[in-house]
Short mmCIF file of C-alpha atoms in Angstrom, two decimals:
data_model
loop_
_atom_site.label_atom_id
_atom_site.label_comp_id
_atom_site.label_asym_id
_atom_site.label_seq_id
_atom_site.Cartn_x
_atom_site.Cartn_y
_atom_site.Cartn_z
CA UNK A 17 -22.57 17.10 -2.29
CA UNK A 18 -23.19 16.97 -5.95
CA UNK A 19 -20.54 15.07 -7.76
CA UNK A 20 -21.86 13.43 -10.96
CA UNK A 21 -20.33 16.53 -13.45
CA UNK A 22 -17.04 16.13 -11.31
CA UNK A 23 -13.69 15.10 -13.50
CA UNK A 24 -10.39 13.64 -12.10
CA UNK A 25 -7.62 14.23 -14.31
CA UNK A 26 -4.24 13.37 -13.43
CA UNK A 27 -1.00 14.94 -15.23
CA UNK A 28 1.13 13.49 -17.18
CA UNK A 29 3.99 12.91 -14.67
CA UNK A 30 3.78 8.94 -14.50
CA UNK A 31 4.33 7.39 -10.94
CA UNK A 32 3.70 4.21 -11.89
CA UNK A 33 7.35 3.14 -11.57
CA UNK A 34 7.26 1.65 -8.47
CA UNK A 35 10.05 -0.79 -8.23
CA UNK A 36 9.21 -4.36 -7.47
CA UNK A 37 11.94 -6.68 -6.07
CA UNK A 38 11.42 -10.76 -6.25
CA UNK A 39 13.84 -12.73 -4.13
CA UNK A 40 13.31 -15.92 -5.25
CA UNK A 41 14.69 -19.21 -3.37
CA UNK A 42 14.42 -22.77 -5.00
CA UNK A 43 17.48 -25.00 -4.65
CA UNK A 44 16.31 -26.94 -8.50
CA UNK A 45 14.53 -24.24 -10.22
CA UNK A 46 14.91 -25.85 -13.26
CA UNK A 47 13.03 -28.94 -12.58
CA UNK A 48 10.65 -27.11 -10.19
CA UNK A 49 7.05 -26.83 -11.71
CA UNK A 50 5.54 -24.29 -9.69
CA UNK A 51 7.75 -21.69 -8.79
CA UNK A 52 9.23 -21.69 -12.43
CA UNK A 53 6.04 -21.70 -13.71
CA UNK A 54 5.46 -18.07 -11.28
CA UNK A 55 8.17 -16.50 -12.42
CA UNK A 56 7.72 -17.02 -16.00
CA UNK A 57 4.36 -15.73 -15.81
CA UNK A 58 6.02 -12.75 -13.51
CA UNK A 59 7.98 -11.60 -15.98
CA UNK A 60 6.17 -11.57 -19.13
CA UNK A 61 3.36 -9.49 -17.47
CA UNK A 62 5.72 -7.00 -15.25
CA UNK A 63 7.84 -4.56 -17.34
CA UNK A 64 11.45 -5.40 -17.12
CA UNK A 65 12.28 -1.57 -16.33
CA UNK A 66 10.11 -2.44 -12.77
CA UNK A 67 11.22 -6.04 -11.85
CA UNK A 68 14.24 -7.83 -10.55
CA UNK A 69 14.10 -11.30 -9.93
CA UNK A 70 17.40 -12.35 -8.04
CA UNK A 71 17.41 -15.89 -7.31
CA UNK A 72 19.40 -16.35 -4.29
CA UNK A 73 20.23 -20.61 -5.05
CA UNK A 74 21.59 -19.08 -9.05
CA UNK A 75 23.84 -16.24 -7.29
CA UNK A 76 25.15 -17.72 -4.83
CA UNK A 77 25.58 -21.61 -4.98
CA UNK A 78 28.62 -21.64 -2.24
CA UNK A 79 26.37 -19.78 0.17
CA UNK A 80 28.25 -16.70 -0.13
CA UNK A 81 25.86 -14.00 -0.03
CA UNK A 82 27.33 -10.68 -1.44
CA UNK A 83 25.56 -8.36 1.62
CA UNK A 84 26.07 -5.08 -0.38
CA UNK A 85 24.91 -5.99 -3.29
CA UNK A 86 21.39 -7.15 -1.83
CA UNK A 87 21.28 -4.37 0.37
CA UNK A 88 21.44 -2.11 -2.38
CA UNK A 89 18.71 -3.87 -4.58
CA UNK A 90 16.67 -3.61 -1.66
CA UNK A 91 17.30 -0.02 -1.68
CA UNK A 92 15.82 0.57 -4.58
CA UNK A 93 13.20 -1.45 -4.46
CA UNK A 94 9.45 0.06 -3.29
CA UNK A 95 8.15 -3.81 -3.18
CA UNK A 96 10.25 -6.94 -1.86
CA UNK A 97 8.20 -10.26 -2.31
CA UNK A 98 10.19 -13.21 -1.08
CA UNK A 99 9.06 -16.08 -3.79
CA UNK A 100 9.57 -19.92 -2.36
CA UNK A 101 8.51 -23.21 -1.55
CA UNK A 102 7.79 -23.65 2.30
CA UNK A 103 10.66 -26.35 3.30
CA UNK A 104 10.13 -27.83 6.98
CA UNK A 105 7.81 -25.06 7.84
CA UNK A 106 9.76 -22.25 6.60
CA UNK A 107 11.87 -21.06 3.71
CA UNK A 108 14.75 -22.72 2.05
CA UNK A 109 18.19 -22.30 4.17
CA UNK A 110 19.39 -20.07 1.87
CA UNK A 111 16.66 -17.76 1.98
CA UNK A 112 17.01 -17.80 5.74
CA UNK A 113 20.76 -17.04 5.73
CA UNK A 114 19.89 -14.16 3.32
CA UNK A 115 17.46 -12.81 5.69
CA UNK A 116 20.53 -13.30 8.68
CA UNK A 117 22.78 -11.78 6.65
CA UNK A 118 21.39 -8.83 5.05
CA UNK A 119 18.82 -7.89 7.34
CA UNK A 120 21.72 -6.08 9.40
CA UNK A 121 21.93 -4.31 12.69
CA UNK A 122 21.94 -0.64 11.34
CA UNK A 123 20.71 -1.68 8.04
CA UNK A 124 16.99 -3.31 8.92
CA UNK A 125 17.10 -2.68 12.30
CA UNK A 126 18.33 -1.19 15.80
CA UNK A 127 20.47 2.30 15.89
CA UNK A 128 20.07 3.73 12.13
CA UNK A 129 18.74 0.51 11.43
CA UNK A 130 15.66 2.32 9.33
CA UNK A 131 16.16 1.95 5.44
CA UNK A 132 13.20 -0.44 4.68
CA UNK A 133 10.61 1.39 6.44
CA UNK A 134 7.68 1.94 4.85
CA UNK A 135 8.38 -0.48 1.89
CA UNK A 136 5.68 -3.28 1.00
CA UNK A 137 6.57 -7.05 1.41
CA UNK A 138 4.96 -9.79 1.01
CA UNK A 139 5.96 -13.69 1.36
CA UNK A 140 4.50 -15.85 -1.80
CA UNK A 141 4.66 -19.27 -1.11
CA UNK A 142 4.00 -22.68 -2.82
CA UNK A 143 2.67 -25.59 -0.71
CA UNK A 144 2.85 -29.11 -1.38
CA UNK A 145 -0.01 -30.21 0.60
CA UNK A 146 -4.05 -29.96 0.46
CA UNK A 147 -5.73 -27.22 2.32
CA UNK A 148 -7.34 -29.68 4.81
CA UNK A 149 -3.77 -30.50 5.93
CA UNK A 150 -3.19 -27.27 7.15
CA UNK A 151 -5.50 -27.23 9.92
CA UNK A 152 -5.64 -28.22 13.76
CA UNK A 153 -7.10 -32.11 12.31
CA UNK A 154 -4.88 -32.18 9.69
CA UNK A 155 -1.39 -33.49 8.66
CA UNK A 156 0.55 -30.33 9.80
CA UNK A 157 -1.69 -29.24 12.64
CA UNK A 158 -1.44 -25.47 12.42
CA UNK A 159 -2.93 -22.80 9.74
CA UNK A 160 -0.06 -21.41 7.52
CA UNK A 161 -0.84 -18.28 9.04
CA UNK A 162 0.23 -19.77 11.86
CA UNK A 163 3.24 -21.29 10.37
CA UNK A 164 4.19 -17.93 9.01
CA UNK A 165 4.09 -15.48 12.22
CA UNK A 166 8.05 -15.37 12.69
CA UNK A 167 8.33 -14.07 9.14
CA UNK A 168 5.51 -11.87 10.01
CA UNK A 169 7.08 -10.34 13.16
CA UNK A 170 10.14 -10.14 11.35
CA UNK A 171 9.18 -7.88 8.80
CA UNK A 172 7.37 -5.65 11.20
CA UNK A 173 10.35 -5.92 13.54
CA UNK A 174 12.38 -4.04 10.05
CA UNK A 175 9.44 -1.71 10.18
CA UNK A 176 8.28 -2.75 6.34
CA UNK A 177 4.57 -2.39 5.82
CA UNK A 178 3.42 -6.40 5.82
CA UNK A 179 0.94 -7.55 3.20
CA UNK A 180 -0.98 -10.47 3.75
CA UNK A 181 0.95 -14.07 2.26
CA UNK A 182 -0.36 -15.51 -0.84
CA UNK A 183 -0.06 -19.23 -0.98
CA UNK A 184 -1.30 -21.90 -2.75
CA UNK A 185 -1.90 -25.45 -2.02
CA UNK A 186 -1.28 -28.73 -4.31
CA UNK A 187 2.12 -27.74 -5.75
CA UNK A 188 4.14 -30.91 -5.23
CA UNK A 189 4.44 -33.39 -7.86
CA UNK A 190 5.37 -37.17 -7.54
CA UNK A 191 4.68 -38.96 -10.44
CA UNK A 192 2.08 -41.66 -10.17
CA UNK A 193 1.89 -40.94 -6.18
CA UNK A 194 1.14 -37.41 -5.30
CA UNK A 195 -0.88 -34.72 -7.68
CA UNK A 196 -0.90 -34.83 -11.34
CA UNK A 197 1.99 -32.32 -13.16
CA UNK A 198 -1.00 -30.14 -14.98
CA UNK A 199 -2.68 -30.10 -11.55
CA UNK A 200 0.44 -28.55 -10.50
CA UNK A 201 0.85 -26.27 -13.76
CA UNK A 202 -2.63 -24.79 -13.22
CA UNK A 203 -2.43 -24.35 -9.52
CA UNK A 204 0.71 -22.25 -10.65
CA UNK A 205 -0.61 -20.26 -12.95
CA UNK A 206 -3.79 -19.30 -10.74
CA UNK A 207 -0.65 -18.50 -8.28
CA UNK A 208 0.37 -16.33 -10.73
CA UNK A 209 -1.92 -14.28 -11.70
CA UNK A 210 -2.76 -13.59 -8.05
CA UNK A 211 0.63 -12.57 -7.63
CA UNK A 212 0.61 -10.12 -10.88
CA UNK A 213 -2.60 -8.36 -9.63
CA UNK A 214 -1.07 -7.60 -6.17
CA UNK A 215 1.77 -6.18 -8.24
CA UNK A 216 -0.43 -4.30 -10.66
CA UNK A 217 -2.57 -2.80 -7.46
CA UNK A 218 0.68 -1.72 -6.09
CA UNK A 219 1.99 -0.26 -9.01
CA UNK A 220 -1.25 1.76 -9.47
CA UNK A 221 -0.25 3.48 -6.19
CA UNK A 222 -2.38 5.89 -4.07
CA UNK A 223 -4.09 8.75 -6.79
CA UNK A 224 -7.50 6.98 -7.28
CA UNK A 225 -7.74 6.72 -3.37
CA UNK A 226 -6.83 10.19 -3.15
CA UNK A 227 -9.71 11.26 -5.76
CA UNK A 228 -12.37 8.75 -3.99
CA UNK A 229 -10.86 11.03 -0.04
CA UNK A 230 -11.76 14.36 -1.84
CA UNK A 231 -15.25 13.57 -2.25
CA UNK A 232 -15.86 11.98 0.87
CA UNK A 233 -14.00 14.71 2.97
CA UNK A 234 -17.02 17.32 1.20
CA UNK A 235 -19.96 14.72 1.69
CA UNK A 236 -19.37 15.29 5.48
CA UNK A 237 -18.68 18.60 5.48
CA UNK A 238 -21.92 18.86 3.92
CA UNK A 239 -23.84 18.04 6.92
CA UNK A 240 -21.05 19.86 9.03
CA UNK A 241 -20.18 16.43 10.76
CA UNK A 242 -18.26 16.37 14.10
CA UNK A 243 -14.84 17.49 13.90
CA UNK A 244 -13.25 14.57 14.89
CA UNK A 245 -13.89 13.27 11.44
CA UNK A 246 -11.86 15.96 9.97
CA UNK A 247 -9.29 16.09 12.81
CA UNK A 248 -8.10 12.45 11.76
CA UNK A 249 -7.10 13.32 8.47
CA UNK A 250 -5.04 16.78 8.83
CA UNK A 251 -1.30 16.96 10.15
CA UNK A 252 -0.90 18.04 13.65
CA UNK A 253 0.76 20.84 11.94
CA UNK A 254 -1.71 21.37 9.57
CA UNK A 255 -1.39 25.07 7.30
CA UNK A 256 -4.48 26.05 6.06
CA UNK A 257 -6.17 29.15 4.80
CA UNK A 258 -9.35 30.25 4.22
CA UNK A 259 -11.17 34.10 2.39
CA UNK A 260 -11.76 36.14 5.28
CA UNK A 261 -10.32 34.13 8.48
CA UNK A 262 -6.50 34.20 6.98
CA UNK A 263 -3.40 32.39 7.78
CA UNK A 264 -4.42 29.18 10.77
CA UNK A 265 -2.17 26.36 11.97
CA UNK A 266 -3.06 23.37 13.74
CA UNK A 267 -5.78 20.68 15.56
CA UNK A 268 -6.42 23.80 17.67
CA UNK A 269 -7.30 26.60 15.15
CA UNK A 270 -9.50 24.24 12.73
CA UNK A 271 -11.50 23.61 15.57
CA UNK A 272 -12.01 26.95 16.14
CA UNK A 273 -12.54 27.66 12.78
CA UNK A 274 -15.08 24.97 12.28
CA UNK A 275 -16.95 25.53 14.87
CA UNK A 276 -17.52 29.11 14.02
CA UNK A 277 -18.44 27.46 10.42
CA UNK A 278 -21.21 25.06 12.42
CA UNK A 279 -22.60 28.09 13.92
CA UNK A 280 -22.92 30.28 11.05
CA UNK A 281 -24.48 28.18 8.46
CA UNK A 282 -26.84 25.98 8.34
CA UNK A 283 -27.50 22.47 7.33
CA UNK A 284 -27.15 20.94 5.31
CA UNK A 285 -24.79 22.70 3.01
CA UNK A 286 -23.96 21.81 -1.07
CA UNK A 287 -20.06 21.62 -1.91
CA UNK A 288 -20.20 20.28 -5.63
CA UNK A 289 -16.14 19.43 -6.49
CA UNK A 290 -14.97 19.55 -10.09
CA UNK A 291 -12.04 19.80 -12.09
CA UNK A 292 -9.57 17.87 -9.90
CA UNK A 293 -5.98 17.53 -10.80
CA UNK A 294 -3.91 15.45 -8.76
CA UNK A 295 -0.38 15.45 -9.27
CA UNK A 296 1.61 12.67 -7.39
CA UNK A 297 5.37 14.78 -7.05
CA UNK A 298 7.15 11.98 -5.22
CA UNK A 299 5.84 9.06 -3.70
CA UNK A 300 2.46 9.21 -1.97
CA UNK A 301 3.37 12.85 -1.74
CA UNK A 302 0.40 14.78 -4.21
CA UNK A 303 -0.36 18.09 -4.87
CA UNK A 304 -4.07 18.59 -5.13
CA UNK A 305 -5.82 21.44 -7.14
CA UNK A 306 -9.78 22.01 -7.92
CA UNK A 307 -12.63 23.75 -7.54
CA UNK A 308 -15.37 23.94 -5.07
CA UNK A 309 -18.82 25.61 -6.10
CA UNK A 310 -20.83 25.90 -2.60
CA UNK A 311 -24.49 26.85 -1.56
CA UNK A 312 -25.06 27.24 2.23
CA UNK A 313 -27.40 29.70 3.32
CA UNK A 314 -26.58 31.89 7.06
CA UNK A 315 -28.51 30.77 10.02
CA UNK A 316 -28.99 34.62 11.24
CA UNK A 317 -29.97 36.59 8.37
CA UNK A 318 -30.79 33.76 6.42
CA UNK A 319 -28.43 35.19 3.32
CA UNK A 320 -27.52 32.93 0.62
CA UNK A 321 -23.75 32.20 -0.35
CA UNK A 322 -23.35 30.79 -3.85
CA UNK A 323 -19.21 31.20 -4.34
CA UNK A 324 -16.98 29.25 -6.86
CA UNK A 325 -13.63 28.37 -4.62
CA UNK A 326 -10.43 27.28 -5.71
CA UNK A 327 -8.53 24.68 -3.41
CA UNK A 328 -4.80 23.39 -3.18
CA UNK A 329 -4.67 20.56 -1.22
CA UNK A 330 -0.57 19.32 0.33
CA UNK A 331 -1.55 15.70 1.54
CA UNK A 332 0.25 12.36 2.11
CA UNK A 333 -0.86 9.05 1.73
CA UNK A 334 0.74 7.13 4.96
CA UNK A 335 0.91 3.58 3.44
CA UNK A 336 1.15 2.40 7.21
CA UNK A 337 -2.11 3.20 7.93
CA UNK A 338 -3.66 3.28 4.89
CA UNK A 339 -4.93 7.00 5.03
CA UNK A 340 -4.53 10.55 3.75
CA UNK A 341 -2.99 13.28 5.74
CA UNK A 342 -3.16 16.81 4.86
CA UNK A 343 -0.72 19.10 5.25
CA UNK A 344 -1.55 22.28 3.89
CA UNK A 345 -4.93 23.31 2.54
CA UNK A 346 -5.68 26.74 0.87
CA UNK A 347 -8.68 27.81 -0.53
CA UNK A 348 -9.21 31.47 -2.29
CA UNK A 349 -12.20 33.35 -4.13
#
């Protein structure tokens, strides 16, 4: 497949409005160093019109969470990152009665309980202790990944798509005794950017790996590859059309179809893809148009085919699993 003249051009729809939702726990934010230090560097580098940072501690000092209004933040959030020191091997008290209280029967989980599937989280966390300490020799004996499973199974449990923690190590600070304060302040700020690419990568959504799918779907059908490569990637229910075999629908009827492709052509054949526009109409939904100009040449009477195509492409990205489905795929002369 011949791809070095393609273009990608996306319209002018932006998508990159993906809303990003910090709840942030620290029971003496002001005199924290690290986790003030995060946030500050949060939000000068995250558009205001994409973050909120609610600090539970600020909000609710009597412990009185109001359960509507975080559900509906959470509603409109596409990314929840739960920002906090870990206190005795977990969060701050507050952040765990926010997590009892909102994450509600109905709401998170059980009957109904479905309205944070598919949204990202991830658990940033500040440690006070070394790296060595956090292993089976050390001071605290277990891995913070082990430390952190509950949370983990939690969030799956609430069917949100779990991201890998970030943490960082060295962020206590006792004068004279334990770390230095610009130890701290640069550990923080390392914390930070980590934190703001995540959020940038997120932000950026799907459309590049969409463009980056396209050309790897042709560079096997070049070399007609088994089918179970293409399989994987179309929707059970899959609609596609293609100049002189019509109207087809499903696993079933693409493998027909393909295999009457393997048999009449031989290998290997040249798809070269150009002028690609993807258009992203709601989230990780895209409507996908170019062109496909192919040389194969028929096994039989040995006749070449040299065809321009035009293809529209209806394809998902499932965020669970990290992969394109398609859902409809035309292609006409």
């Amino acid at each position: 497949m011949t791809t070095k003249n393609s273009t990608t051009r996306t319209n002018s729809l932006n998508r990159n409005d993906r809303k990003i939702l910090i709840i942030l726990s620290h029971p003496d934010l002001e005199n924290s160093i690290a986790n003030k230090t995060i946030i500050e560097h949060i939000k000068k580098a995250i558009p205001e019109s994409q973050l909120e940072v609610r600090h539970l501690d600020s909000l609710y000092p009597d412990y009185k969470i109001d359960i509507e209004a975080e559900q509906a933040a959470l509603l409109k959030a596409d990314f929840l990152i739960f920002q906090h020191p870990l206190y005795w091997y977990y969060t701050p008290s507050i952040l765990k009665k926010y997590f009892d209280d909102v994450m509600t029967w109905g709401f998170a989980y059980g009957t109904g309980g479905d309205k944070l599937k598919g949204k990202h989280f991830l658990q940033s966390i500040t440690l006070g202790g070394s790296k060595e300490s956090f292993t089976p020799l050390g001071y605290n004996r277990f891995s913070i990944e082990d430390i952190l499973k509950p949370m983990q199974q939690s969030i799956y449990h609430i069917q949100m798509i779990y991201n890998q923690p970030l943490y960082s190590y060295r962020n206590a600070y006792v004068p004279e005794i334990y770390n230095s304060m610009s130890e701290v302040k640069e550990n923080a700020m390392a914390h930070a950017e980590k934190l703001i690419e995540k959020i940038q990568e997120f932000s950026k959504g799907n459309k590049e790996k969409v463009g980056t799918f396209i050309h790897k779907w042709f560079s096997h059908f070049d070399r007609l590859d088994e089918n179970g490569y293409f399989i994987q990637y179309l929707h059970k229910d899959i609609e596609f059309t293609f100049p002189g075999y019509g109207n087809m629908k499903g696993h079933t009827e693409f493998n027909a179809w393909y295999y009457a492709i393997k048999e009449k052509l031989e290998v290997p054949i040249k798809h070269e893809v150009k002028n690609i526009i993807i258009e992203e109409i709601e989230r990780n939904r895209f409507d996908i148009h170019f062109q496909v100009h192919l040389q194969a040449k028929e096994k039989e009477s040995q006749k070449e085919i040299n065809v321009t195509e035009t293809e529209n492409w209806k394809l998902i990205w499932d965020e669970s699993s990290d992969r394109p489905i398609i859902e409809k795929y035309v292609v006409s002369a």
